[in-house]
XYZ file of C-alpha atoms in Angstrom:
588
model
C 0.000 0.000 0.000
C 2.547 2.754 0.677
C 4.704 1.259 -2.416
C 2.043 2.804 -4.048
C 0.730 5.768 -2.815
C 5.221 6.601 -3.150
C 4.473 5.334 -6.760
C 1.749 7.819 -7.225
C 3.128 10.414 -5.801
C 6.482 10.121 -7.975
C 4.214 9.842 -10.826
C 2.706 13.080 -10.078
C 5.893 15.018 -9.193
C 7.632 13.301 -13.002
C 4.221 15.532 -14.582
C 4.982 18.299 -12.800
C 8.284 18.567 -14.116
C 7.656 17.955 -17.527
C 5.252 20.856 -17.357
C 7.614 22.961 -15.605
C 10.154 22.232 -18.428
C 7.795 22.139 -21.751
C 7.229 26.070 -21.307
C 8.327 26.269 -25.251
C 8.290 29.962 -26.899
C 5.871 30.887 -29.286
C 7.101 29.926 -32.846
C 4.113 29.826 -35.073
C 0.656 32.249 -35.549
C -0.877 30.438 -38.364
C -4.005 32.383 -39.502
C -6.833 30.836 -42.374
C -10.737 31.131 -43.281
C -13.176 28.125 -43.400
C -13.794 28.493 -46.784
C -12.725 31.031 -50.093
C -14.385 32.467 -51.631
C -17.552 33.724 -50.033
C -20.434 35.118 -50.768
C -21.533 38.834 -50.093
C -23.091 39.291 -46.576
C -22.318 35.719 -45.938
C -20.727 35.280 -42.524
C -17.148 32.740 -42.352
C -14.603 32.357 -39.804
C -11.533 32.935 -39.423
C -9.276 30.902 -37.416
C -5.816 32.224 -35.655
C -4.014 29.262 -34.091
C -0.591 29.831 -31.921
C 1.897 27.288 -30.473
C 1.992 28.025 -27.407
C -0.343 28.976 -24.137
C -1.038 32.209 -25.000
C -3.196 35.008 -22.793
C -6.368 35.279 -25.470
C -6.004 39.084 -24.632
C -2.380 39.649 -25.835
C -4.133 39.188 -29.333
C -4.829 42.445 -31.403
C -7.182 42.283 -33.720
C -7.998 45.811 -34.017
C -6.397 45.574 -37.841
C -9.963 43.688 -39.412
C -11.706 46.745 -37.673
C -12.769 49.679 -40.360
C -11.837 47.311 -43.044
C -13.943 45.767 -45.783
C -15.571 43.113 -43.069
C -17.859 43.430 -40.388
C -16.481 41.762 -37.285
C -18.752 39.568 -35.175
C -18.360 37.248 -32.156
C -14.408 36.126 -31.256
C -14.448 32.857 -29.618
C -11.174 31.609 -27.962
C -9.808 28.467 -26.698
C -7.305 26.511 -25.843
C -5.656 23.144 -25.806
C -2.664 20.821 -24.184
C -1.675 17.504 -24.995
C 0.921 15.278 -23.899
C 2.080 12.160 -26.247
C 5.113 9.904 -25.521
C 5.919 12.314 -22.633
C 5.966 15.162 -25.589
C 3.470 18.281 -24.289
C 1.897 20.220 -27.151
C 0.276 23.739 -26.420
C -2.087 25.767 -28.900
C -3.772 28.965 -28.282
C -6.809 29.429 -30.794
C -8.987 32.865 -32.007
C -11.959 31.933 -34.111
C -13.419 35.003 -35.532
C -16.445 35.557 -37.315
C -16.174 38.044 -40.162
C -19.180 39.226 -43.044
C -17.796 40.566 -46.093
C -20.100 43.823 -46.834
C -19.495 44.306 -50.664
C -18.128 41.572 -53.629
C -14.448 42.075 -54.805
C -11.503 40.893 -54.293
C -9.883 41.893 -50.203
C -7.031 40.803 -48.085
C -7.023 39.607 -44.467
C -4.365 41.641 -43.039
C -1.385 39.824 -41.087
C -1.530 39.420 -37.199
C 1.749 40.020 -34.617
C 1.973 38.374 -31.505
C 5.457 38.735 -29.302
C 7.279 39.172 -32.432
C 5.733 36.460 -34.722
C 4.003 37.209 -37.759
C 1.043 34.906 -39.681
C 0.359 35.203 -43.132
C -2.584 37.470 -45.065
C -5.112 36.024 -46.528
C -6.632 36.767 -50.000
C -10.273 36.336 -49.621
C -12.020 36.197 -53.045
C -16.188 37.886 -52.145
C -18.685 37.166 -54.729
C -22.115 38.397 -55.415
C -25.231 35.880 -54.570
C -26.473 34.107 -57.480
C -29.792 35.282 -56.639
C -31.264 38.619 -55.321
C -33.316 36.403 -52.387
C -32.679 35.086 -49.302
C -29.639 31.905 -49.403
C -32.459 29.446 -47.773
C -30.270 26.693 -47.476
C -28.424 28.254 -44.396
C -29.259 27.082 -41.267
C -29.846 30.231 -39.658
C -30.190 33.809 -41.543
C -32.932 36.813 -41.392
C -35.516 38.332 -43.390
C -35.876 41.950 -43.636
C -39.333 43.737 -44.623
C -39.616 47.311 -44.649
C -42.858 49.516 -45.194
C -42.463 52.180 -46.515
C -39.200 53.075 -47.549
C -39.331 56.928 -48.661
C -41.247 58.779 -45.714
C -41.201 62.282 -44.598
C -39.113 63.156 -41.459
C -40.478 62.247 -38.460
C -42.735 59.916 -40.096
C -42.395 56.333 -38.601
C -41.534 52.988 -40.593
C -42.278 49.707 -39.499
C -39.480 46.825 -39.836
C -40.343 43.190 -39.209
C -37.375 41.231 -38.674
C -37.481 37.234 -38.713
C -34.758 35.042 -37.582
C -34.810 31.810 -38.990
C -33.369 28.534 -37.176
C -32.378 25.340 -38.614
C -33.730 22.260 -36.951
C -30.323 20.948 -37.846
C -28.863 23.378 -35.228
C -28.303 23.265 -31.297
C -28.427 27.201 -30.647
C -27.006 27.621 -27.083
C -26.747 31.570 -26.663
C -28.064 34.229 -29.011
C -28.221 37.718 -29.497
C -30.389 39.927 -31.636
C -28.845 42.924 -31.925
C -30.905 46.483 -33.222
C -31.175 47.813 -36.604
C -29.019 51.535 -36.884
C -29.897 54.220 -38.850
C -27.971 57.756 -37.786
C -30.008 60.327 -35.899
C -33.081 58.178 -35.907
C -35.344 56.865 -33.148
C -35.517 52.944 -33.042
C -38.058 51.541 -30.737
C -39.182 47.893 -30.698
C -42.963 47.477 -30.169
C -44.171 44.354 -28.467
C -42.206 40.921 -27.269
C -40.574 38.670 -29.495
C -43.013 36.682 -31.534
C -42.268 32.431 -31.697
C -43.741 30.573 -34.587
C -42.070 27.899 -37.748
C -42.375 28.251 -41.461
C -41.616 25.325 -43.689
C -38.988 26.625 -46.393
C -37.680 24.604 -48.803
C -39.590 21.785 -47.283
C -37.596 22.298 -43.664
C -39.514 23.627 -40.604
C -37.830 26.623 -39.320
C -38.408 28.059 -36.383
C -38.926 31.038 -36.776
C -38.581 34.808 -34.105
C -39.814 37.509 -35.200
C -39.379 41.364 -33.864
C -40.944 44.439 -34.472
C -39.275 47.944 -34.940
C -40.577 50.983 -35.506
C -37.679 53.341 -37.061
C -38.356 57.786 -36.833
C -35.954 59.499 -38.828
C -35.173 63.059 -37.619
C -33.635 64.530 -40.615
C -34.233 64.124 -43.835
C -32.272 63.303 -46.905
C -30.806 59.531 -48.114
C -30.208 57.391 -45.554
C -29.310 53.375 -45.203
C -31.053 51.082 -42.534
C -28.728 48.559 -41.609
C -30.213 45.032 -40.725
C -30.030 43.730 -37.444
C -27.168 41.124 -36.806
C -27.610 37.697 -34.984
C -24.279 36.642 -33.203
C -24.527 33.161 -30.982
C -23.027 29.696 -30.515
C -24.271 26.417 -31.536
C -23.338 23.289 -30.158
C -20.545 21.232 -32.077
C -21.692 18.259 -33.578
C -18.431 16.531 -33.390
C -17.923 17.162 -29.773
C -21.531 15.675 -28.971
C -20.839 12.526 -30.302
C -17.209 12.577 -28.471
C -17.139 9.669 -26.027
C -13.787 10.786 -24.344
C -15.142 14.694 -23.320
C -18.108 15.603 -20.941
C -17.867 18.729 -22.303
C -19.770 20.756 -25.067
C -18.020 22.568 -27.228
C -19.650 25.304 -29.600
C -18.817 27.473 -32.408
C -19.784 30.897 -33.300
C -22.690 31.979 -35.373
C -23.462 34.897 -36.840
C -26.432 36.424 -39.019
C -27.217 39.223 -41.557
C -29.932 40.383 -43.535
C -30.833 43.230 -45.792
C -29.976 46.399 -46.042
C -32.740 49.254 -47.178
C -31.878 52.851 -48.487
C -34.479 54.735 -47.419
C -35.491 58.860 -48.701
C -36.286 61.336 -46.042
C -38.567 63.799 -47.374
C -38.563 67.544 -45.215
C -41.424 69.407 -44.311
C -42.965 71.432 -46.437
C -42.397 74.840 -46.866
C -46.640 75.956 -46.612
C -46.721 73.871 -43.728
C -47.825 75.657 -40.505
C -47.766 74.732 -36.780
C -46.706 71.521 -34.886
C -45.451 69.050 -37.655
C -47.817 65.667 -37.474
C -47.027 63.351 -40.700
C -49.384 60.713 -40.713
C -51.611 58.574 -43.061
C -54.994 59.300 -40.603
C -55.458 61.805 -37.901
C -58.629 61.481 -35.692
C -59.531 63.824 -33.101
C -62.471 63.511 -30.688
C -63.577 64.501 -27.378
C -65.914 63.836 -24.421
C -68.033 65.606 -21.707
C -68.624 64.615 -18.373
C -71.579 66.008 -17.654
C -72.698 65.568 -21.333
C -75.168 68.136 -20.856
C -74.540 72.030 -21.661
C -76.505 73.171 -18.831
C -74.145 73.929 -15.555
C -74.223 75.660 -12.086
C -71.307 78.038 -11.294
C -68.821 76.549 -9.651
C -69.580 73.176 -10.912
C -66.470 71.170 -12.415
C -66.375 69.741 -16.070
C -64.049 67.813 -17.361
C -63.189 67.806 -20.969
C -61.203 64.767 -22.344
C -59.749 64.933 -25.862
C -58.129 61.470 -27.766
C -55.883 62.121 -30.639
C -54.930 58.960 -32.687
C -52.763 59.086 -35.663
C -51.471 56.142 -37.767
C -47.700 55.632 -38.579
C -46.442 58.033 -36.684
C -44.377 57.766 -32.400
C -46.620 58.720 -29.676
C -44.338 61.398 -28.984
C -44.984 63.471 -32.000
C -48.451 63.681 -30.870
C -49.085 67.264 -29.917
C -51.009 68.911 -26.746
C -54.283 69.600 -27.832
C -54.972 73.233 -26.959
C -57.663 75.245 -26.527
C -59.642 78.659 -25.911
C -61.823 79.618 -23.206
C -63.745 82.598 -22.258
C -62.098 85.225 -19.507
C -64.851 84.030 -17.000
C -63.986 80.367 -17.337
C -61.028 79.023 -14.893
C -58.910 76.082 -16.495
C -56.925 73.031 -14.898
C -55.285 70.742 -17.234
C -54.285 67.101 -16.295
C -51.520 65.310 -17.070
C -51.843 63.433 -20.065
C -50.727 60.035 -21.221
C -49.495 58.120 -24.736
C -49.102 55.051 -25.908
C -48.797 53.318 -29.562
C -49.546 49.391 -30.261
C -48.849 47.724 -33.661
C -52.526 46.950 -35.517
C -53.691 45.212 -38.151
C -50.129 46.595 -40.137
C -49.848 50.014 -38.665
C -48.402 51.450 -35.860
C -51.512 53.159 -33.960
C -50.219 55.965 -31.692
C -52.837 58.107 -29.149
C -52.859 61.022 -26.756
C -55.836 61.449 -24.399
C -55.279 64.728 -21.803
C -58.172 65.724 -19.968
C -58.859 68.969 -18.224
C -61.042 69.840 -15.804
C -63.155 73.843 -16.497
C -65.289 75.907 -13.860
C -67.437 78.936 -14.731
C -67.368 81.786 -12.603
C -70.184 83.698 -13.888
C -73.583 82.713 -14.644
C -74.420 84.061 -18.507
C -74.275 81.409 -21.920
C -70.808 81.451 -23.526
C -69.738 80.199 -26.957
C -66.509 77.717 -26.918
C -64.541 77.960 -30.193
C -64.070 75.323 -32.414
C -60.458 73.217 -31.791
C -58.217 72.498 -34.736
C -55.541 70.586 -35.219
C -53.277 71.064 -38.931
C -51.435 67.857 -40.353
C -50.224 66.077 -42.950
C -51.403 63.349 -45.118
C -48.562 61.497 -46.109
C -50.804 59.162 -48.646
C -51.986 62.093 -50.782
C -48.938 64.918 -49.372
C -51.544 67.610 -48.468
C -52.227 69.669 -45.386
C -55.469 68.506 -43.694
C -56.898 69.839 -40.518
C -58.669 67.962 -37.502
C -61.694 69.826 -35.822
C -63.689 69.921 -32.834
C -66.992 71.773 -33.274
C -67.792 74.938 -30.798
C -70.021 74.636 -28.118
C -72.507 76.302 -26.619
C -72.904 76.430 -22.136
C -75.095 77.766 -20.591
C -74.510 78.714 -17.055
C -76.984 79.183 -14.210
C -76.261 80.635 -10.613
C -75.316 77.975 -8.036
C -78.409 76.368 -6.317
C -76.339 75.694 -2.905
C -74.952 79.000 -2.920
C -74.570 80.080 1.018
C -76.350 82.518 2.575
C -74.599 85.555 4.654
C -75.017 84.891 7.988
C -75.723 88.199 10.173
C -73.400 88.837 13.300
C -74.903 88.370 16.575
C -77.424 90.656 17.874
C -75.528 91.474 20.999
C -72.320 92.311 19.249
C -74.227 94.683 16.847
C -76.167 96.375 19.618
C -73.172 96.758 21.437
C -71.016 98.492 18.366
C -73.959 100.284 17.767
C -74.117 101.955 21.378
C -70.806 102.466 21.688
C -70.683 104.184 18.232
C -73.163 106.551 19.487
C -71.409 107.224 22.629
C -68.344 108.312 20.945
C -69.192 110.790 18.538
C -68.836 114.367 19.504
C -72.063 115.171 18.094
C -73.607 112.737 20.830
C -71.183 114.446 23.407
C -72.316 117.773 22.700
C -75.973 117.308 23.059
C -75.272 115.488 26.846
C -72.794 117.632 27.637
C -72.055 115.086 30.108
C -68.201 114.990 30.369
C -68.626 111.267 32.988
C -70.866 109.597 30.642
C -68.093 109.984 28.304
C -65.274 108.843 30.392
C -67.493 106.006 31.560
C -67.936 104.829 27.813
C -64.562 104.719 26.667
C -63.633 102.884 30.337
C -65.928 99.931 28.995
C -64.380 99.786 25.831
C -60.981 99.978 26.947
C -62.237 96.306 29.221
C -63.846 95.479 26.096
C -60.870 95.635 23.818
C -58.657 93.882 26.383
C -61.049 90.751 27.273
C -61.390 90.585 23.358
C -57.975 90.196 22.964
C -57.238 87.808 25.775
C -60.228 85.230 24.493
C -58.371 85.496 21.440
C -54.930 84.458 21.923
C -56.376 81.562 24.526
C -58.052 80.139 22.031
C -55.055 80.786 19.526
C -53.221 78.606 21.742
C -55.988 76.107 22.608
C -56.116 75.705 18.669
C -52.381 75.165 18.404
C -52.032 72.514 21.341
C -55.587 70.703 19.782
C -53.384 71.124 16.507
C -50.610 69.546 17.204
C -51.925 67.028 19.738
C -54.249 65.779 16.369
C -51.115 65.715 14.259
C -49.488 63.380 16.913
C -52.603 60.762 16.636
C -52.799 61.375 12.652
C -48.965 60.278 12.418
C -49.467 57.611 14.930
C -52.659 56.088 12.473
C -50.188 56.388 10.105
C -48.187 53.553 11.180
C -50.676 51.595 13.331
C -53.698 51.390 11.963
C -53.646 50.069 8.575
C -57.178 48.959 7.329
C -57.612 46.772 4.558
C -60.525 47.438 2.320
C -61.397 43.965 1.090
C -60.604 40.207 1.854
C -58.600 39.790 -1.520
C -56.537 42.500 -1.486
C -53.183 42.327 -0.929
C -52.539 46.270 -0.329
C -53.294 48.185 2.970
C -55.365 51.661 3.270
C -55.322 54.438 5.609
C -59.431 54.346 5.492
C -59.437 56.175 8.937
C -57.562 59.204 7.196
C -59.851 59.551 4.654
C -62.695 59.201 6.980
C -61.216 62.467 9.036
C -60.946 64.342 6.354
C -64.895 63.962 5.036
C -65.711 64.368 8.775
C -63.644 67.269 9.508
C -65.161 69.299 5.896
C -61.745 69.272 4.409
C -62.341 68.870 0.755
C -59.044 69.024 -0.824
C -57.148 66.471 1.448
C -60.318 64.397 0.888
C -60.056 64.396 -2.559
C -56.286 63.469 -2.290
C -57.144 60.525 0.101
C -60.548 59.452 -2.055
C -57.649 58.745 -5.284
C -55.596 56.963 -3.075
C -58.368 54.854 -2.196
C -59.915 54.342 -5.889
C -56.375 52.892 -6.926
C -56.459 49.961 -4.513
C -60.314 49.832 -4.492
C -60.692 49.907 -8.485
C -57.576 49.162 -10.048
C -58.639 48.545 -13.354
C -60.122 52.190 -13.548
C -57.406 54.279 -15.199
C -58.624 57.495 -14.534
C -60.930 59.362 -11.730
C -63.338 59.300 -14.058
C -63.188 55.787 -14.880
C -63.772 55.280 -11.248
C -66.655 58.078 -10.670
C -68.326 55.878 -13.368
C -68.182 52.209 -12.077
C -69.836 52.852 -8.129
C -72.944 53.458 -7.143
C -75.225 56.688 -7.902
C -75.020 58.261 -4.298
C -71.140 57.745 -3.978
C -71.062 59.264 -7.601
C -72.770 62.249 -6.788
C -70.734 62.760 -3.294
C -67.932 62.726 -5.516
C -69.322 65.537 -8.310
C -70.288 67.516 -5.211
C -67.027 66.959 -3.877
C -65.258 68.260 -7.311
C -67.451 70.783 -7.093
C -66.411 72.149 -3.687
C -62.908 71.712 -4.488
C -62.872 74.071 -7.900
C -65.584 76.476 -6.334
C -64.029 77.494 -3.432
C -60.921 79.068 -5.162
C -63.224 81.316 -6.754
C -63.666 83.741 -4.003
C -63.264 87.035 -5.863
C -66.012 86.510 -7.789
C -68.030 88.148 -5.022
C -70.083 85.217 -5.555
C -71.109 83.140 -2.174
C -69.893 79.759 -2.915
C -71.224 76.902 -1.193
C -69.877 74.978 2.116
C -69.254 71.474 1.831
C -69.833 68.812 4.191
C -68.207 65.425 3.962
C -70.696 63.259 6.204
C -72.627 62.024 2.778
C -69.426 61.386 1.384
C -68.003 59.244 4.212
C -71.420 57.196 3.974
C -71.413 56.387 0.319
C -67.805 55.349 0.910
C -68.904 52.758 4.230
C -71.645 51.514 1.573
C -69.186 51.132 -1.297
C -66.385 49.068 0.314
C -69.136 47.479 2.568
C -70.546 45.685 -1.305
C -67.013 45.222 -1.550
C -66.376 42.791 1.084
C -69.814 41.247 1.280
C -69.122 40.258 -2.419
C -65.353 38.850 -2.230
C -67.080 36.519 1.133
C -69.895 35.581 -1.062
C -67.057 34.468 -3.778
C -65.043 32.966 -0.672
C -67.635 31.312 0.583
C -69.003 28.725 -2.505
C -69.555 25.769 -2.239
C -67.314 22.914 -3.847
C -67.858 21.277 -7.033
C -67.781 17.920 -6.041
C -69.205 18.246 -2.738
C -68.880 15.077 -0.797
């Protein structure tokens, strides 16, 4: 036993040495191409092997770069063998180049601590057809619609990688199509699917671009390029390795020049190139009767074809001096359809008269340009007519108490000199202005104690609200797995505070409703008496800025409000038990 474990051991050590010892110098960079000539846009490899192990980064190939190739993926390896106590090393650099244009080129030579390889004369022919080579395993199909726009105008390019059954794709990458100055956005996820070609089912990925030039003039898309590794077919079948070994891939397809036309000259306001413009709008209340004060909202959807969602403009409008105006912020989004890119801006903004009297809105237009027939068309909204009526819940002054007046009153008529004259009584005077000396002073005592009362009570309610905050989290329904502050929002309708309900009441729609995009959305999916708390509510929030009017506005109380909310999330849970609570299907 220890014979051989001393065996071993010596064994060992005898490798060791001849390692130690077979640390040869580099001698030979031999450099060569799987296969001459090529075809144009065809991707081959070419191989740089050196004798020796070599650090894969000591290897410049920055000479292929700007050259008549496009460089892909670089794989590296290397390898050691030891025959008849001989040890072999070899350092390899497979590269994968594309020749962009037939002719005749040269691989330039490669250094590498003072050792030279050979160039390479690489012969590039033309395709014998003008289609796709279909008898690759892998390659991509280009479409592009259409290919002379005007600037700013989008194009749509559908790319489709094509995969060989015959292959083992390990990694992939599917790189972007470039086009200088231009916006490139992909719309959508990557599409899966096969196609039989040529009798072979291909699997098949296909990606969609949409590509916004912002200049115009002649331009060139360049294709997107598909670098990856396949497994080795050799090195599967290998009986003597555990490991897979892969080569590099790579993929090109077509080119497109593309013209740029510029705007025209005549052309007038915010530049929209499209094939269809559509502009409409909606009122909520639909109705052109209103009260002063009361809130409408005004939502406008622009949709365009073939065009980004950011060259949608703000839609702008014109109201009367007597009408008060808060925009919201609006929101975009495009979505391929039916061969188009669709794009669409809806804003909404909310307007409040401040007069009663019947006002004329003027018409909205919107100028742009058909690309189909290359005129200047123009979107419109229709004017309306409103007709607004005083508020019905407008408050009524309240007198000051009668004491107070009488009061004022007596001591007005105490004080005037014409008063003074007729008594002639120099103590009644004196006497007067004694009391409202005592007056003055308790006035102004009551005042500041309750100034600080109001502070402490202030403060002391601040303390409990921040407290709530953190401990008493109430969720709204069973199936929900977010928390609400519903006690904030119910001390907010209960203490009349209309804006900081309002706040709350959003809050609370965006857990409670989620699939309701907008306030509106929400106003219009509860029940009638928690939809009109909330119009009232609107209403007192827009009204009451509108204090120099001169017009009373009216006082809003939250109690209805904080009812139609119990009743609302009340439904709520009684419905997500009633769900909970079924009975089984296969009841035993």
């Amino acid at each position: 036993m220890v014979s051989n474990i001393k065996s071993l051991v010596f064994s060992v050590f005898v490798v060791f040495l001849i390692s130690f010892n077979a640390t040869a110098d580099l001698t030979s960079l031999q450099a060569s191409i799987d296969r001459n000539p090529v075809m144009e846009r065809e991707p081959f490899v070419l191989k740089i092997e050196a004798n020796d192990s070599i650090n894969t980064n000591d290897l410049d190939l920055s000479p292929l770069q700007n050259g008549p190739f496009t460089v892909g993926r670089t794989a590296t390896g290397s390898q050691t063998q030891i025959i008849n106590g001989s040890m072999t090393r070899t350092t390899t650099w497979s590269v994968v180049l594309v020749a962009k244009q037939a002719g005749e080129f040269t691989i330039p030579s490669f250094q590498l601590n003072g050792v030279k390889s050979q160039p390479i004369k690489v012969t590039v022919v033309k395709p014998s057809n003008t289609g796709l080579q279909r008898n690759e395993s892998i390659f991509i199909d280009n479409t592009l619609s259409p290919q002379k726009v005007y600037v700013q105008q989008s194009i749509k390019l559908t790319t489709k990688l094509y995969v060989s059954p015959q292959v083992e794709l390990q990694s992939g990458r599917l790189s972007e199509p470039t086009l200088q100055g231009a916006i490139i956005k992909q719309h959508g996820k990557d599409k899966d699917s096969t196609e039989i070609v040529n009798g072979i089912r291909y699997r098949v990925i296909e990606r969609v671009y949409t590509i916004t030039p912002q200049a115009s003039g002649q331009f060139t898309i360049e294709s997107p390029e598909f670098n990856g590794d396949v497994t080795s077919r050799n090195s599967r079948r290998s009986s003597f390795s555990s490991f897979i070994q892969s080569k590099p891939v790579s993929a090109y397809g077509e080119n497109f020049a593309i013209d740029v036309l510029p705007i025209p000259a005549d052309y007038v306001g915010a530049w929209l190139p499209s094939d269809l413009v559509q502009l409409n709008e909606e009122w909520t209340p639909t109705q052109n009767t209103v009260e002063v004060g009361e809130p409408i909202t005004r939502t406008y959807t622009l949709t365009a074809l073939n065009v980004s969602e950011e060259q949608l403009p703000e839609i702008k409008s014109e109201y009367p001096s007597e009408f008060s105006v808060y925009p919201d912020k609006s929101e975009t989004h495009s979505v391929i359809r039916d061969n188009a890119l669709v794009s669409q801006r809806v804003s909404s903004e909310a307007i409040v008269a401040n007069r009663p009297g019947t006002y004329t809105l003027p018409a909205v237009k919107l100028s742009w340009f058909n690309t189909k027939i290359r005129r200047i068309e123009t979107a419109t909204l229709p004017e309306r007519v409103i007709k607004v009526t005083p508020s019905a819940n407008a408050a009524i002054p309240v007198p000051p108490p009668v004491g107070v007046e009488a009061e004022s009153d007596e001591s007005s008529s105490v004080a005037t000199p014409q008063d003074q004259t007729e008594c002639n009584c120099d103590a009644v005077g004196i006497s007067t202005s004694v009391n409202n000396y005592w007056l003055w002073l308790g006035l102004t005592v009551v005042g500041w104690l309750g100034a600080i009362c109001f502070a402490i009570l202030y403060l002391f309610e601040k303390r409990k609200h921040h407290q709530s905050r953190f401990s008493t989290g109430v969720n709204y329904s069973q199936g929900s797995t977010q928390n609400f502050d519903l006690a904030s929002l119910k001390r907010a309708c209960l203490a009349h505070q209309p804006e900081q309900a309002y706040q709350l009441l959003k809050a609370w729609a965006a857990i409670h409703k989620p699939e309701c995009r907008h306030m509106r959305d929400f106003e219009n999916s509860v029940h009638e008496d928690l939809k009109q708390q909330i119009r009232l509510l609107a209403k007192a929030r827009f009204g009451h800025q509108q204090n120099d009017t001169g017009l009373s506005q009216p006082v809003w109380r939250g109690e209805a409000l904080w009812q139609a909310i119990e009743a609302e999330n009340k439904g709520a849970n009684e419905q997500t038990a009633a769900h909970s609570n079924l009975p089984p299907l296969n009841p035993s």
